[in-house]
Coordinates of C-alpha atoms in Angstrom, one line a residue:
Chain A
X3 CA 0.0 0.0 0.0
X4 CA 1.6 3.3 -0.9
X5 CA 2.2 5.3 2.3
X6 CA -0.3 7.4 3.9
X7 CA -2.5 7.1 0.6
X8 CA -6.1 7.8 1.7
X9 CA -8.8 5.1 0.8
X10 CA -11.6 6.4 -1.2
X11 CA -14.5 5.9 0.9
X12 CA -16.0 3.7 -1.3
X13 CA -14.0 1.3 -1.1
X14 CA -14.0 1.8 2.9
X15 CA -17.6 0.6 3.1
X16 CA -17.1 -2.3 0.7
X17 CA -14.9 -3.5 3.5
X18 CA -17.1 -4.4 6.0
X19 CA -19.1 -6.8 3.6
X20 CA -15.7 -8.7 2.8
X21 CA -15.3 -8.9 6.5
X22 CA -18.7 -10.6 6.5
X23 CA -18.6 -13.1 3.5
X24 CA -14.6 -14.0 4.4
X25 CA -16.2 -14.7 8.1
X26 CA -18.8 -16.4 6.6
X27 CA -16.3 -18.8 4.3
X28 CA -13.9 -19.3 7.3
X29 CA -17.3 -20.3 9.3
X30 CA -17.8 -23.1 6.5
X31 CA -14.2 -24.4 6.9
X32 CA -13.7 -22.6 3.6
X33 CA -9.9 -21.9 4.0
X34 CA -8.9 -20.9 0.3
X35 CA -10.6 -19.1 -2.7
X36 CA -10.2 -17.7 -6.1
X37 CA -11.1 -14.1 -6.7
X38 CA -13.4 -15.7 -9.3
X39 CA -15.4 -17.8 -6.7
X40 CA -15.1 -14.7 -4.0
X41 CA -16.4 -12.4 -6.7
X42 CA -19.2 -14.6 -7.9
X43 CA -20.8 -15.1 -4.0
X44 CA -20.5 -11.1 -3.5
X45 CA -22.2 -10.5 -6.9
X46 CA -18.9 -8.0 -7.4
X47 CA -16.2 -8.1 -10.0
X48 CA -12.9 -10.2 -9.5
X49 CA -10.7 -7.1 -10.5
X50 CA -12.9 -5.1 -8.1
X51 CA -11.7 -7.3 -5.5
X52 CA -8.0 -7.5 -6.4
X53 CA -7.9 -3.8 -6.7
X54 CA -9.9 -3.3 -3.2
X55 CA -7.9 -5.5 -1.6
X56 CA -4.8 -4.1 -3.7
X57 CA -5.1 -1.0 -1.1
X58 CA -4.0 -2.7 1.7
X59 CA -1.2 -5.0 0.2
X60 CA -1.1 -8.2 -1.8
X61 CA -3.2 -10.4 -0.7
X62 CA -3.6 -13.1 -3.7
X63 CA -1.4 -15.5 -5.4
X64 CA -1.7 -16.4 -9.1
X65 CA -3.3 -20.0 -9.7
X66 CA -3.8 -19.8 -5.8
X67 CA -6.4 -17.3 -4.6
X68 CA -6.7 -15.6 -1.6
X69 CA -6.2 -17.3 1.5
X70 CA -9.5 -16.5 3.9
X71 CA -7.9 -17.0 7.2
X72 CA -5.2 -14.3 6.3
X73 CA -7.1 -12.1 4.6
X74 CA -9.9 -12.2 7.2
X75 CA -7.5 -11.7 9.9
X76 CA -6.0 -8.7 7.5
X77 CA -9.2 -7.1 7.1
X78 CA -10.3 -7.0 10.5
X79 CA -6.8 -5.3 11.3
X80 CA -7.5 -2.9 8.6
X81 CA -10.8 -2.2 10.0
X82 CA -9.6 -1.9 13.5
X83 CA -11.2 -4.9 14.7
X84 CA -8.9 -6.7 16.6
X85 CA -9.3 -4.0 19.6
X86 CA -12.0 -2.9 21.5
X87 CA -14.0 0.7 21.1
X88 CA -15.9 1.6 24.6
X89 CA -19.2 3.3 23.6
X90 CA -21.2 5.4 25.5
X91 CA -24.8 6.2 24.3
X92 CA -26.3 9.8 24.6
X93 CA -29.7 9.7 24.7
X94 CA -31.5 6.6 26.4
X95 CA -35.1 6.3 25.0
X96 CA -36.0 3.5 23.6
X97 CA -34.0 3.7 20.2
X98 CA -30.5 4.2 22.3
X99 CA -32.2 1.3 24.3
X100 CA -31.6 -1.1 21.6
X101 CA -28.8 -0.3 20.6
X102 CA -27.3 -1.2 23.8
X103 CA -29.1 -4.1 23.9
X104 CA -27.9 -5.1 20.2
X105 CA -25.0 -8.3 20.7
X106 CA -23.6 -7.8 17.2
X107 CA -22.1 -4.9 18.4
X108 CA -20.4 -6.3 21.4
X109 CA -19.3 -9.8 19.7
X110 CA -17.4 -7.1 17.1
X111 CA -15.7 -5.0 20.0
X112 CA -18.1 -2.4 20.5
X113 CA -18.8 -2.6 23.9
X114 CA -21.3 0.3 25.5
X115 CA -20.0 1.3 28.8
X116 CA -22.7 3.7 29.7
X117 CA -25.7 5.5 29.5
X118 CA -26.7 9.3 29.4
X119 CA -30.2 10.9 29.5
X120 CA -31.6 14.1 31.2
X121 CA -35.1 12.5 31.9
X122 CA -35.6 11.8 35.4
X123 CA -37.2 8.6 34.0
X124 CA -34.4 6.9 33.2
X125 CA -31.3 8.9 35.3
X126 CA -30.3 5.9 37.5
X127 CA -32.0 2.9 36.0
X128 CA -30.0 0.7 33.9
X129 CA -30.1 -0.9 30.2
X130 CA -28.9 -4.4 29.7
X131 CA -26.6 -3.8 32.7
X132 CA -25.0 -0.2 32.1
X133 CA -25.9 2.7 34.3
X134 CA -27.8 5.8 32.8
X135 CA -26.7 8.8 34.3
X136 CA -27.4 12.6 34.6
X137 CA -26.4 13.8 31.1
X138 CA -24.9 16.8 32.8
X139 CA -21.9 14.1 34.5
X140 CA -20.8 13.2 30.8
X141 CA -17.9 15.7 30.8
X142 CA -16.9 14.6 33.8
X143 CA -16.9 10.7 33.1
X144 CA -15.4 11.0 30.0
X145 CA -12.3 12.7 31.6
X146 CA -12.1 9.8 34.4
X147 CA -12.7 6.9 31.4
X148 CA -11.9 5.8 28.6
X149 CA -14.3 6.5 25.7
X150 CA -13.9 6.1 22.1
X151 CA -17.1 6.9 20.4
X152 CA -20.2 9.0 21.4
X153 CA -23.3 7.2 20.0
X154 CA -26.5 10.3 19.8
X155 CA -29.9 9.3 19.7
X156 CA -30.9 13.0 21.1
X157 CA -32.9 15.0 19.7
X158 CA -32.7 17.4 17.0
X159 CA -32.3 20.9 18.7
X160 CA -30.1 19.1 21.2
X161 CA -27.3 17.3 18.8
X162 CA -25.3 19.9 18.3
X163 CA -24.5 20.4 21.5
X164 CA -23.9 17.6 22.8
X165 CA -21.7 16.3 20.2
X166 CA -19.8 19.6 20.6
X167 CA -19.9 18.4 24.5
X168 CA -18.3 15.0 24.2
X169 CA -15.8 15.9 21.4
X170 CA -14.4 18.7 23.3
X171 CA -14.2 16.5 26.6
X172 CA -11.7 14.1 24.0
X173 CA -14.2 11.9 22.3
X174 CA -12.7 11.5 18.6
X175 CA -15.5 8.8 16.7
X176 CA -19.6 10.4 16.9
X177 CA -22.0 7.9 15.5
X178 CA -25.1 10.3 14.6
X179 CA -28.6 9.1 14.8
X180 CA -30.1 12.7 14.2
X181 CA -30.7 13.9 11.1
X182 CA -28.9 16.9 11.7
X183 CA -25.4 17.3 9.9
X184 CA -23.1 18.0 13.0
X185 CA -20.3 21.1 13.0
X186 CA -16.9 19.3 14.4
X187 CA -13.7 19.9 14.0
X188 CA -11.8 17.9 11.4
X189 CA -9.9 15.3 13.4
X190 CA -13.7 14.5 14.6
X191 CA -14.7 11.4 12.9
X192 CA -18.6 11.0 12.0
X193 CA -21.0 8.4 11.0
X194 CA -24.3 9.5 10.2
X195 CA -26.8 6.8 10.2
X196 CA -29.9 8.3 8.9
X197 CA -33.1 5.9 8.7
X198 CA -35.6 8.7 7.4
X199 CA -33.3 9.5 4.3
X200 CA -33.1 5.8 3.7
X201 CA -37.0 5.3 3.3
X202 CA -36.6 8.6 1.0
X203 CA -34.2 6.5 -1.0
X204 CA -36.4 3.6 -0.9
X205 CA -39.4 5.8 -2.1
X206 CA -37.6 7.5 -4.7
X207 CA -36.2 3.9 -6.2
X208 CA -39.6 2.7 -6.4
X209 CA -41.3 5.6 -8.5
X210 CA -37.6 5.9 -9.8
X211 CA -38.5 5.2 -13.6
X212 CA -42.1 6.9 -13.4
X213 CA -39.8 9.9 -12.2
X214 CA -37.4 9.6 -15.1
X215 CA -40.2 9.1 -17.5
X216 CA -41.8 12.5 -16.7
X217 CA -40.8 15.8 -18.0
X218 CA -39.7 17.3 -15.1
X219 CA -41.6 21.0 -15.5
X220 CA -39.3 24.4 -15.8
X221 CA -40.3 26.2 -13.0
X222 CA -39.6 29.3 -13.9
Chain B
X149 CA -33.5 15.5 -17.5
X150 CA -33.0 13.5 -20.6
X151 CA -36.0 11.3 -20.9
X152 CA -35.4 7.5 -19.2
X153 CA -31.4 8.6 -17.9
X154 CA -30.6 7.1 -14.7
X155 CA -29.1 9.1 -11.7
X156 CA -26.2 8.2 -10.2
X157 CA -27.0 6.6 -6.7
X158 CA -24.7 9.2 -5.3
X159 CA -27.3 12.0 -6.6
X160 CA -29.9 10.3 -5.0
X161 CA -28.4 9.8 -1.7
X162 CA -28.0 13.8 -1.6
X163 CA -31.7 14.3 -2.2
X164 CA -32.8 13.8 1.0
X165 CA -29.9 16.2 2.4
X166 CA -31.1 18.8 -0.3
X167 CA -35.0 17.9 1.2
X168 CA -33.9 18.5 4.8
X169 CA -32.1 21.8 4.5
X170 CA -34.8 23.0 2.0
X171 CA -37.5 22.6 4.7
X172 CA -35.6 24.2 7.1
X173 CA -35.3 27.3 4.8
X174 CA -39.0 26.7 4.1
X175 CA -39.3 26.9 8.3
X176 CA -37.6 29.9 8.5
X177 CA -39.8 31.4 6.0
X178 CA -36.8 31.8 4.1
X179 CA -38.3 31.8 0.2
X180 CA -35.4 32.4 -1.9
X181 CA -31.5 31.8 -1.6
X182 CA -28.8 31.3 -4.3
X183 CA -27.0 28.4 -5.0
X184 CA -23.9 30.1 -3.5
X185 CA -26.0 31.0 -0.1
X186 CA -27.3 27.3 0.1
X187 CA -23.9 24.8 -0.9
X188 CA -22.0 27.0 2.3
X189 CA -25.3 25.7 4.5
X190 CA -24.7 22.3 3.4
X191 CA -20.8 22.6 2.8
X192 CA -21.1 21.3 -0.7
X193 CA -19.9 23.0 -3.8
X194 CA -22.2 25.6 -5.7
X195 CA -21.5 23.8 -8.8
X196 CA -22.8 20.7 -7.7
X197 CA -25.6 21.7 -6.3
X198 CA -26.7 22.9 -9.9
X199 CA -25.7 19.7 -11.3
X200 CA -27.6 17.7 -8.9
X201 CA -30.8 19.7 -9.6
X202 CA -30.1 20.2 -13.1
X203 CA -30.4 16.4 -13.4
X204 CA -34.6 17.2 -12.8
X205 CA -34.7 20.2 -14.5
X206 CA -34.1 23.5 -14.4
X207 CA -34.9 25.2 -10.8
X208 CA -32.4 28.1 -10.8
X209 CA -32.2 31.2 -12.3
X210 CA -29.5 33.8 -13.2
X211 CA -29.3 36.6 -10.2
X212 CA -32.5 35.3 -8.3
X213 CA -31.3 32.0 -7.4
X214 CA -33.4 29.6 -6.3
X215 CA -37.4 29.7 -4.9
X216 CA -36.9 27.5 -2.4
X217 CA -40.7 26.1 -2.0
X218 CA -40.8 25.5 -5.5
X219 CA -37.9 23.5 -4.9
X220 CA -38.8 22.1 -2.2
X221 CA -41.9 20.7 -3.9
X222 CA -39.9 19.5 -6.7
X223 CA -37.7 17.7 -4.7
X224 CA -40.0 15.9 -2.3
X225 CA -41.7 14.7 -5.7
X226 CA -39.0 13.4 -7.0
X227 CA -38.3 11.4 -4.0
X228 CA -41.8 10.3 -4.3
X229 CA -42.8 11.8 -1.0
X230 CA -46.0 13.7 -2.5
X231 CA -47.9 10.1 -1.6
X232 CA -48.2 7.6 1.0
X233 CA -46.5 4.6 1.6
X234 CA -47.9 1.5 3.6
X235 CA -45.3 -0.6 5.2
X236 CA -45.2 -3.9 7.2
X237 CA -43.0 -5.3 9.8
X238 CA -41.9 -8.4 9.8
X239 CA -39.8 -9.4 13.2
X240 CA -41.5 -7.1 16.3
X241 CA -38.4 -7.6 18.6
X242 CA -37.3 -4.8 20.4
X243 CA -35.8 -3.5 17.2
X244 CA -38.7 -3.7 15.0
X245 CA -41.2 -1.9 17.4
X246 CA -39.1 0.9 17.6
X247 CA -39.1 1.8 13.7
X248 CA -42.6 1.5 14.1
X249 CA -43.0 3.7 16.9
X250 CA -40.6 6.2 14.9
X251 CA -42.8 9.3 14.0
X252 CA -41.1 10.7 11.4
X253 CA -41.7 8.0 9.2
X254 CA -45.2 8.7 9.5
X255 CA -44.5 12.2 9.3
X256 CA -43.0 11.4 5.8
X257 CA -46.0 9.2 4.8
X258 CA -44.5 6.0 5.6
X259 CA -47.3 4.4 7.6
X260 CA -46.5 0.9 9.3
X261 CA -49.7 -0.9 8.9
X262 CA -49.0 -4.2 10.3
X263 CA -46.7 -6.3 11.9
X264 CA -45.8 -9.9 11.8
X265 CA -43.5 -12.5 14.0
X266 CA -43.2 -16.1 14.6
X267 CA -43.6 -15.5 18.2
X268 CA -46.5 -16.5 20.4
X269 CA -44.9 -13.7 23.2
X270 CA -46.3 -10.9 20.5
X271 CA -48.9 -12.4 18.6
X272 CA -51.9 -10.7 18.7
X273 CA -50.3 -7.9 20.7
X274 CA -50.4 -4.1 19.1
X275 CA -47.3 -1.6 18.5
X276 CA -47.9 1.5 18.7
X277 CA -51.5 0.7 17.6
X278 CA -50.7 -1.5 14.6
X279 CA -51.6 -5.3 15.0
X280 CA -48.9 -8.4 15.2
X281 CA -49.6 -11.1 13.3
X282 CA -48.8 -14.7 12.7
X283 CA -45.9 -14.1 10.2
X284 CA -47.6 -17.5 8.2
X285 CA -50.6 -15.0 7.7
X286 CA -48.3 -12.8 5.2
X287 CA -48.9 -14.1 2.6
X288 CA -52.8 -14.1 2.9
X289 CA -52.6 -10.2 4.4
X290 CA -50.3 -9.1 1.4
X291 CA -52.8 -10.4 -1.2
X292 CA -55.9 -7.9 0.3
X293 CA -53.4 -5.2 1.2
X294 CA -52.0 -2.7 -0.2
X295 CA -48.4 -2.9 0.9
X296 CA -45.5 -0.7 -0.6
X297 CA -42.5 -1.6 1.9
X298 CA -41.5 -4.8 3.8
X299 CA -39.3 -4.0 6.6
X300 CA -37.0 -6.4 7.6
X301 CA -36.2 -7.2 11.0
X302 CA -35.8 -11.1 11.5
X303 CA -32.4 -13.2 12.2
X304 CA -30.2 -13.4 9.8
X305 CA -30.9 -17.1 9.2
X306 CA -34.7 -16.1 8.1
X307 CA -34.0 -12.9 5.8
X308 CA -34.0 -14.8 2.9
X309 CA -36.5 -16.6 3.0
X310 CA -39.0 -13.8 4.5
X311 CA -37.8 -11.7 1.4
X312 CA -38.6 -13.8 -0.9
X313 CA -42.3 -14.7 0.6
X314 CA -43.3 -10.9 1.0
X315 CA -41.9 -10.1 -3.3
X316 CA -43.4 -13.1 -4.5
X317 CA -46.3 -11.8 -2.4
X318 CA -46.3 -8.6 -4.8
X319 CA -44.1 -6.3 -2.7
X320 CA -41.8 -4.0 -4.5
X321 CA -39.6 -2.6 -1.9
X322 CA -37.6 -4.3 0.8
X323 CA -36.1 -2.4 3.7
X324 CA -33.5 -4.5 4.6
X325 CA -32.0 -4.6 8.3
X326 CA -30.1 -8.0 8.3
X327 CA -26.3 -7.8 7.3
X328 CA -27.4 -10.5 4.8
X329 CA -27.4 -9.8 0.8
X330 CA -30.5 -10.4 -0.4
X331 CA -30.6 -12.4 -3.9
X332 CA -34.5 -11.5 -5.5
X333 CA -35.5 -10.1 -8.7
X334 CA -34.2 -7.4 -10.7
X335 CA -37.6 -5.5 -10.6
X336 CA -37.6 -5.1 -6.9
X337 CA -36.2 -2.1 -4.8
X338 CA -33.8 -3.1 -1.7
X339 CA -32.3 -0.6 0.7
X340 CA -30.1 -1.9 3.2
X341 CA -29.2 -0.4 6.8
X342 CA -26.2 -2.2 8.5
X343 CA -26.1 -0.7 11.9
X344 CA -22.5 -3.1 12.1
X345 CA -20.6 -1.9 8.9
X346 CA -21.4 2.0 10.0
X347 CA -20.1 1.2 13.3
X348 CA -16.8 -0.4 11.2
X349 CA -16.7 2.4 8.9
X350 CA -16.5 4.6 12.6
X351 CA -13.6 2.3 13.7
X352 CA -11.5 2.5 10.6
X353 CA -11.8 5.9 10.4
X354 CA -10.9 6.0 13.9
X355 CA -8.2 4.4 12.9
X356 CA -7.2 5.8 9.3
X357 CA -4.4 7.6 9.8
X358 CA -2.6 4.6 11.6
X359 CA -3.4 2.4 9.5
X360 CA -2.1 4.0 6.1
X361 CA 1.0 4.6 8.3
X362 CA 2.0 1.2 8.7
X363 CA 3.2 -0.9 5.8
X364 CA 0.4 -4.1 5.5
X365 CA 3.1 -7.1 5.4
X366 CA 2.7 -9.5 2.4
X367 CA 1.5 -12.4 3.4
X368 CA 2.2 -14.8 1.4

């Protein structure tokens, strides 16, 4: 891999689904595979794959194929797998509550530490065995422990802030559940998952070619 | 727009972005802005703002700029949102109720109608005032229904299958929350969400900078 060449994100979140069919092989004892056989299961091209996987460093062997143990093991490293990432979740309504709850996370080495709400309701119960505390602590437990990423399920009018909050108290990954586009600095890293903006997607791919059959009018 | 052209996915994933910050203009009973005024707001470039929109047609104009409800309008047609969507649910676990308890889908016009599980624990019990059903009743309830989306929220072991029941069944889109690639027909509209590869996306990132450092050892 050419030094301190950045991946094209693209090609980051093809990743993850590597990491899940080379799991998947390695689950089925398969312990060797042609780019041909790889590419045909994930419905992607085989030079796709060599030049993905080209990124990080050579990975195949002519007449060979890729070896999945290796290249799983690789590809976790390369997505930072093979550590763990201590989560704490802003905002414990019943959406943060099942996120907590959710073992994929966990069995991957995301592991949610705590809990933070301003409700009265919640401030002192717990979820799936981590406290929820007063959301006005979290500057104050972030300094005493160590947290990688901020997971917000808050509000709209209240993302901001509190992603402001926990990045200045030394939180550097935000996983966004709003849909509000967060102002960070740039060493911040942010992943937005939107669910409202996928249905849009899903709506527009369904009328997709009555769309593209209209004439869209001029406006003007 | 040329007649029958497809847009790039990565146009369409924008849309809802351009939707968003349209009706918060729209809010603010802000009516016009240019297209210099709105790509700062969204912290894209001018110029492709105008190509994304000039793929529906021609909303801006010389030294006026845009007319933002007039955009606004356009836009949430073209991402279908000028109609109502009925959606099922098929795996009320703690997951699953919570989509359906979401209000902004509803808000949008996607409307959960019914849900469906294998489980006698929620059989027969209501979410958020929609019924759970017998999932072997799908079929049957898909035939008198009118259903636009299946929502996906079963193990992994069961996606396929329930995938293929509910298109067969007539259903056109698929909103997929398994990690598992679905294989169905060409005519029929998947989106996925994969709450685990966003969370692996966060940790490379987290991790980038390291990890383009370091030279990835051959290993063969």
């Amino acid at each position: 891999m050419r030094e301190g060449k950045k991946i094209s994100s693209a090609v980051i979140k093809r990743l993850p689904r590597y990491y899940r069919y080379l799991g998947d092989l390695l689950d089925k004892d398969i312990l060797r595979i042609s780019s041909k056989d790889l590419s045909q299961r994930m419905g992607i091209t085989a030079s796709q794959i060599r030049q993905d996987l080209n990124h990080f460093g050579c990975f195949g062997q002519q007449g060979y194929g890729y070896n999945v143990e290796l290249l799983y093991q690789e590809v976790q490293h390369i997505l930072g797998l093979d550590r763990r990432y201590n989560i704490i979740l802003v905002g414990a309504g019943n959406f943060g509550q099942v996120l907590v709850n959710n073992q994929n996370f966990t069995n991957r080495g995301f592991v949610f530490t705590a809990a933070f709400d301003n409700s009265p309701d919640v401030i002192g119960k717990t979820v799936n065995g981590i406290n929820v505390y007063d959301v006005a602590t979290i500057r104050d437990y972030i300094s005493k422990n160590h947290v990688d990423i901020a997971a917000l399920c808050v509000p709209p009018n209240a993302v901001q802030d509190i992603a402001k909050t926990v990045t200045d108290a030394g939180i550097k990954g935000v996983w966004n559940f709003s849909h509000n586009d967060l102002r960070l600095p740039e060493d911040i890293v942010v992943e937005n998952v939107r669910l409202t903006d996928s249905l849009m997607t899903l709506s527009y791919k369904i009328n997709e070619d009555e769309i593209l059959r209209r004439a869209v009018r001029d406006v003007w």
